[in-house]
Structures are given as C-alpha cells and as structure tokens.
Amino acid sequence: MNALHQYFFDAYRAARLGEPLPPAPGTYDVALFRAAVDRRRFERVLAARPARGRLRLRLAAALRRRRAGGPGAR
C-alpha cells in the first residue's frame, strides 16, 4: 500500500464518521523543504560560516557594480 491508498482509506473513514478530511499526500512537502533550508542557514549563522547561495552572489555583484560605477550605481 502506498501513501495515496492510505489517504483514500483515511478519507473514506473520515467521511463516514463525519470528521474532517486528512491533508492530501505531498501537501506540506514544500513547507518541509523550506524549513530544512532555513534551519541549515540558521546553523551556518550560529557557526559563523560565510553565507553562500544566490542572495550572497547577487549582493556581491551589486557591491562590485556600485564600486565600479556601472549600471545600477548611484
């Protein structure tokens, strides 16, 4: 039995008993992934390790443009 079969059984039982339906499989997958990424970033901050990723790269590029007087510089 896979997760979808279990969901159908649970939904049927809930409908017969007048209870609210359970969440569909995969409903909270994105939220779980984001929480894991946030936790990892938080642990990096606590360990005083440098930030990595797209945000850091964009900030570094913006600083380089600003120092060079290129597009986007003020």
CSV table of N, CA, C and O in Angstrom, one decimal:
chain,number,residue,atom,x,y,z
A,1,MET,N,0.9,-1.2,0.0
A,1,MET,CA,0.0,0.0,0.0
A,1,MET,C,0.9,1.2,0.0
A,1,MET,O,1.9,1.3,0.8
A,2,ASN,N,0.6,2.2,-0.8
A,2,ASN,CA,1.4,3.4,-0.9
A,2,ASN,C,0.6,4.5,-0.2
A,2,ASN,O,-0.5,4.4,0.4
A,3,ALA,N,1.2,5.7,-0.2
A,3,ALA,CA,0.6,6.9,0.5
A,3,ALA,C,-0.8,7.3,0.0
A,3,ALA,O,-1.7,7.7,0.7
A,4,LEU,N,-0.9,7.1,-1.3
A,4,LEU,CA,-2.2,7.5,-1.9
A,4,LEU,C,-3.3,6.6,-1.5
A,4,LEU,O,-4.4,7.0,-1.2
A,5,HIS,N,-3.0,5.3,-1.5
A,5,HIS,CA,-4.0,4.3,-1.0
A,5,HIS,C,-4.4,4.6,0.5
A,5,HIS,O,-5.6,4.5,0.8
A,6,GLN,N,-3.4,4.9,1.3
A,6,GLN,CA,-3.7,5.1,2.7
A,6,GLN,C,-4.6,6.4,2.8
A,6,GLN,O,-5.5,6.5,3.6
A,7,TYR,N,-4.3,7.4,2.0
A,7,TYR,CA,-5.1,8.6,2.0
A,7,TYR,C,-6.5,8.3,1.6
A,7,TYR,O,-7.4,8.8,2.3
A,8,PHE,N,-6.7,7.5,0.6
A,8,PHE,CA,-8.1,7.2,0.2
A,8,PHE,C,-8.8,6.4,1.4
A,8,PHE,O,-10.0,6.7,1.6
A,9,PHE,N,-8.2,5.5,2.0
A,9,PHE,CA,-8.8,4.8,3.2
A,9,PHE,C,-9.1,5.8,4.3
A,9,PHE,O,-10.2,5.8,4.9
A,10,ASP,N,-8.2,6.7,4.6
A,10,ASP,CA,-8.4,7.7,5.7
A,10,ASP,C,-9.5,8.7,5.3
A,10,ASP,O,-10.3,9.1,6.1
A,11,ALA,N,-9.6,9.1,4.0
A,11,ALA,CA,-10.6,10.0,3.6
A,11,ALA,C,-12.0,9.3,3.6
A,11,ALA,O,-13.0,9.9,4.1
A,12,TYR,N,-12.1,8.1,3.2
A,12,TYR,CA,-13.3,7.3,3.3
A,12,TYR,C,-13.8,7.2,4.8
A,12,TYR,O,-14.9,7.4,5.1
A,13,ARG,N,-12.9,6.8,5.6
A,13,ARG,CA,-13.2,6.7,7.1
A,13,ARG,C,-13.7,8.0,7.6
A,13,ARG,O,-14.7,8.1,8.4
A,14,ALA,N,-13.0,9.1,7.3
A,14,ALA,CA,-13.3,10.4,7.8
A,14,ALA,C,-14.7,10.8,7.3
A,14,ALA,O,-15.5,11.4,8.1
A,15,ALA,N,-15.0,10.5,6.1
A,15,ALA,CA,-16.3,10.9,5.5
A,15,ALA,C,-17.4,10.1,6.2
A,15,ALA,O,-18.5,10.7,6.5
A,16,ARG,N,-17.2,8.9,6.5
A,16,ARG,CA,-18.2,8.0,7.1
A,16,ARG,C,-18.5,8.5,8.6
A,16,ARG,O,-19.6,8.4,9.0
A,17,LEU,N,-17.4,8.9,9.2
A,17,LEU,CA,-17.5,9.3,10.6
A,17,LEU,C,-17.8,10.8,10.8
A,17,LEU,O,-18.0,11.3,11.9
A,18,GLY,N,-17.9,11.5,9.7
A,18,GLY,CA,-18.2,13.0,9.8
A,18,GLY,C,-17.0,13.8,10.3
A,18,GLY,O,-17.2,14.9,10.8
A,19,GLU,N,-15.8,13.3,10.1
A,19,GLU,CA,-14.6,14.0,10.6
A,19,GLU,C,-14.0,14.8,9.4
A,19,GLU,O,-14.3,14.5,8.3
A,20,PRO,N,-13.2,15.8,9.7
A,20,PRO,CA,-12.5,16.5,8.6
A,20,PRO,C,-11.6,15.6,7.8
A,20,PRO,O,-11.0,14.6,8.4
A,21,LEU,N,-11.4,15.8,6.5
A,21,LEU,CA,-10.5,15.0,5.7
A,21,LEU,C,-9.1,15.3,6.1
A,21,LEU,O,-8.7,16.4,6.4
A,22,PRO,N,-8.2,14.2,6.0
A,22,PRO,CA,-6.8,14.4,6.2
A,22,PRO,C,-6.2,15.2,5.0
A,22,PRO,O,-6.7,15.2,3.9
A,23,PRO,N,-5.0,15.8,5.3
A,23,PRO,CA,-4.4,16.5,4.1
A,23,PRO,C,-3.9,15.5,3.1
A,23,PRO,O,-3.5,14.4,3.4
A,24,ALA,N,-4.0,15.9,1.8
A,24,ALA,CA,-3.5,15.0,0.7
A,24,ALA,C,-2.0,14.8,0.8
A,24,ALA,O,-1.3,15.7,1.3
A,25,PRO,N,-1.6,13.7,0.3
A,25,PRO,CA,-0.1,13.4,0.3
A,25,PRO,C,0.6,14.5,-0.4
A,25,PRO,O,0.2,14.9,-1.5
A,26,GLY,N,1.7,15.0,0.1
A,26,GLY,CA,2.5,16.0,-0.6
A,26,GLY,C,2.1,17.4,-0.2
A,26,GLY,O,2.7,18.4,-0.7
A,27,THR,N,1.1,17.6,0.6
A,27,THR,CA,0.6,19.0,0.8
A,27,THR,C,1.6,19.8,1.5
A,27,THR,O,1.8,21.0,1.2
A,28,TYR,N,2.4,19.3,2.4
A,28,TYR,CA,3.3,20.0,3.2
A,28,TYR,C,4.8,19.8,2.8
A,28,TYR,O,5.7,20.2,3.5
A,29,ASP,N,5.0,19.2,1.6
A,29,ASP,CA,6.4,18.9,1.2
A,29,ASP,C,7.2,20.2,1.0
A,29,ASP,O,8.4,20.3,1.4
A,30,VAL,N,6.6,21.2,0.3
A,30,VAL,CA,7.3,22.5,0.1
A,30,VAL,C,7.7,23.2,1.4
A,30,VAL,O,8.8,23.6,1.6
A,31,ALA,N,6.7,23.2,2.3
A,31,ALA,CA,6.9,23.8,3.6
A,31,ALA,C,8.0,23.1,4.4
A,31,ALA,O,8.9,23.7,5.0
A,32,LEU,N,8.1,21.8,4.3
A,32,LEU,CA,9.1,21.0,5.0
A,32,LEU,C,10.5,21.3,4.4
A,32,LEU,O,11.4,21.5,5.1
A,33,PHE,N,10.5,21.4,3.1
A,33,PHE,CA,11.8,21.7,2.4
A,33,PHE,C,12.3,23.1,2.8
A,33,PHE,O,13.5,23.2,3.1
A,34,ARG,N,11.4,24.0,2.8
A,34,ARG,CA,11.8,25.4,3.2
A,34,ARG,C,12.3,25.4,4.7
A,34,ARG,O,13.2,26.1,5.0
A,35,ALA,N,11.6,24.7,5.5
A,35,ALA,CA,12.0,24.7,6.9
A,35,ALA,C,13.4,24.1,7.1
A,35,ALA,O,14.2,24.5,7.9
A,36,ALA,N,13.7,23.0,6.3
A,36,ALA,CA,15.0,22.4,6.4
A,36,ALA,C,16.1,23.4,5.9
A,36,ALA,O,17.2,23.5,6.5
A,37,VAL,N,15.8,24.1,4.8
A,37,VAL,CA,16.8,25.1,4.3
A,37,VAL,C,17.0,26.2,5.3
A,37,VAL,O,18.1,26.6,5.5
A,38,ASP,N,15.9,26.7,5.9
A,38,ASP,CA,16.0,27.8,6.9
A,38,ASP,C,16.8,27.3,8.1
A,38,ASP,O,17.6,28.0,8.6
A,39,ARG,N,16.6,26.1,8.5
A,39,ARG,CA,17.3,25.5,9.6
A,39,ARG,C,18.8,25.5,9.3
A,39,ARG,O,19.7,25.8,10.1
A,40,ARG,N,19.1,25.0,8.1
A,40,ARG,CA,20.5,24.9,7.7
A,40,ARG,C,21.2,26.3,7.6
A,40,ARG,O,22.3,26.5,8.1
A,41,ARG,N,20.5,27.3,7.1
A,41,ARG,CA,21.0,28.6,7.1
A,41,ARG,C,21.2,29.2,8.5
A,41,ARG,O,22.3,29.8,8.8
A,42,PHE,N,20.3,28.9,9.4
A,42,PHE,CA,20.4,29.3,10.8
A,42,PHE,C,21.6,28.7,11.5
A,42,PHE,O,22.4,29.4,12.2
A,43,GLU,N,21.9,27.4,11.2
A,43,GLU,CA,23.0,26.8,11.8
A,43,GLU,C,24.3,27.3,11.3
A,43,GLU,O,25.3,27.4,12.0
A,44,ARG,N,24.3,27.7,10.0
A,44,ARG,CA,25.5,28.4,9.4
A,44,ARG,C,25.8,29.7,10.1
A,44,ARG,O,27.0,30.1,10.4
A,45,VAL,N,24.8,30.5,10.4
A,45,VAL,CA,24.9,31.7,11.1
A,45,VAL,C,25.5,31.5,12.5
A,45,VAL,O,26.4,32.2,12.9
A,46,LEU,N,25.0,30.5,13.2
A,46,LEU,CA,25.5,30.2,14.5
A,46,LEU,C,26.9,29.8,14.5
A,46,LEU,O,27.7,30.1,15.5
A,47,ALA,N,27.3,29.1,13.5
A,47,ALA,CA,28.7,28.6,13.4
A,47,ALA,C,29.6,29.7,12.8
A,47,ALA,O,30.8,29.4,12.7
A,48,ALA,N,29.1,30.8,12.5
A,48,ALA,CA,29.9,32.0,11.9
A,48,ALA,C,30.6,31.6,10.6
A,48,ALA,O,31.7,32.0,10.4
A,49,ARG,N,29.9,30.8,9.8
A,49,ARG,CA,30.4,30.5,8.5
A,49,ARG,C,29.8,31.5,7.5
A,49,ARG,O,28.7,31.9,7.7
A,50,PRO,N,30.5,31.7,6.4
A,50,PRO,CA,30.0,32.7,5.4
A,50,PRO,C,28.8,32.2,4.7
A,50,PRO,O,28.6,31.0,4.5
A,51,ALA,N,27.9,33.2,4.3
A,51,ALA,CA,26.7,32.8,3.6
A,51,ALA,C,27.1,32.4,2.2
A,51,ALA,O,28.1,32.8,1.6
A,52,ARG,N,26.3,31.5,1.7
A,52,ARG,CA,26.5,31.0,0.3
A,52,ARG,C,25.2,31.0,-0.4
A,52,ARG,O,24.1,30.9,0.3
A,53,GLY,N,25.2,31.1,-1.7
A,53,GLY,CA,23.9,30.9,-2.4
A,53,GLY,C,23.7,32.1,-3.3
A,53,GLY,O,24.5,33.0,-3.4
A,54,ARG,N,22.5,32.1,-3.9
A,54,ARG,CA,22.1,33.2,-4.8
A,54,ARG,C,22.1,34.6,-4.2
A,54,ARG,O,22.5,35.5,-4.9
A,55,LEU,N,21.6,34.7,-3.0
A,55,LEU,CA,21.5,36.0,-2.4
A,55,LEU,C,22.8,36.6,-2.2
A,55,LEU,O,23.1,37.8,-2.5
A,56,ARG,N,23.8,35.8,-1.7
A,56,ARG,CA,25.1,36.4,-1.5
A,56,ARG,C,25.8,36.8,-2.8
A,56,ARG,O,26.4,37.8,-2.9
A,57,LEU,N,25.6,35.9,-3.8
A,57,LEU,CA,26.1,36.3,-5.1
A,57,LEU,C,25.6,37.6,-5.7
A,57,LEU,O,26.3,38.4,-6.3
A,58,ARG,N,24.3,37.8,-5.6
A,58,ARG,CA,23.6,39.0,-6.1
A,58,ARG,C,24.1,40.2,-5.3
A,58,ARG,O,24.3,41.3,-5.8
A,59,LEU,N,24.2,40.1,-4.0
A,59,LEU,CA,24.7,41.2,-3.1
A,59,LEU,C,26.2,41.5,-3.5
A,59,LEU,O,26.5,42.7,-3.6
A,60,ALA,N,27.0,40.5,-3.7
A,60,ALA,CA,28.4,40.8,-4.1
A,60,ALA,C,28.5,41.5,-5.5
A,60,ALA,O,29.2,42.4,-5.7
A,61,ALA,N,27.6,41.0,-6.4
A,61,ALA,CA,27.6,41.6,-7.7
A,61,ALA,C,27.1,43.1,-7.6
A,61,ALA,O,27.7,44.0,-8.3
A,62,ALA,N,26.1,43.4,-6.8
A,62,ALA,CA,25.7,44.7,-6.6
A,62,ALA,C,26.7,45.6,-6.0
A,62,ALA,O,26.9,46.8,-6.5
A,63,LEU,N,27.5,45.1,-5.1
A,63,LEU,CA,28.6,45.9,-4.5
A,63,LEU,C,29.7,46.2,-5.5
A,63,LEU,O,30.2,47.3,-5.5
A,64,ARG,N,30.0,45.2,-6.3
A,64,ARG,CA,31.0,45.4,-7.4
A,64,ARG,C,30.6,46.5,-8.4
A,64,ARG,O,31.4,47.3,-8.7
A,65,ARG,N,29.3,46.4,-8.8
A,65,ARG,CA,28.8,47.4,-9.7
A,65,ARG,C,28.8,48.8,-9.1
A,65,ARG,O,29.2,49.8,-9.7
A,66,ARG,N,28.5,48.8,-7.8
A,66,ARG,CA,28.4,50.1,-7.1
A,66,ARG,C,29.8,50.7,-7.0
A,66,ARG,O,30.0,51.9,-7.2
A,67,ARG,N,30.8,49.9,-6.7
A,67,ARG,CA,32.2,50.4,-6.5
A,67,ARG,C,32.8,50.8,-7.9
A,67,ARG,O,33.5,51.7,-8.0
A,68,ALA,N,32.4,50.0,-9.0
A,68,ALA,CA,32.9,50.3,-10.3
A,68,ALA,C,32.2,51.5,-11.0
A,68,ALA,O,32.6,51.9,-12.0
A,69,GLY,N,31.0,51.9,-10.4
A,69,GLY,CA,30.3,52.9,-11.1
A,69,GLY,C,29.5,52.5,-12.3
A,69,GLY,O,29.1,53.3,-13.1
A,70,GLY,N,29.2,51.2,-12.4
A,70,GLY,CA,28.5,50.6,-13.5
A,70,GLY,C,27.0,50.8,-13.4
A,70,GLY,O,26.5,51.7,-12.6
A,71,PRO,N,26.2,50.1,-14.2
A,71,PRO,CA,24.8,50.2,-14.2
A,71,PRO,C,24.2,49.9,-12.8
A,71,PRO,O,24.7,48.9,-12.2
A,72,GLY,N,23.3,50.6,-12.3
A,72,GLY,CA,22.7,50.4,-11.0
A,72,GLY,C,23.5,51.2,-9.9
A,72,GLY,O,23.1,51.2,-8.8
A,73,ALA,N,24.6,51.8,-10.3
A,73,ALA,CA,25.3,52.6,-9.3
A,73,ALA,C,24.6,53.9,-9.0
A,73,ALA,O,24.0,54.5,-9.9
A,74,ARG,N,24.8,54.4,-7.9
A,74,ARG,CA,24.1,55.7,-7.5
A,74,ARG,C,25.2,56.8,-7.4
A,74,ARG,O,26.2,56.8,-7.1
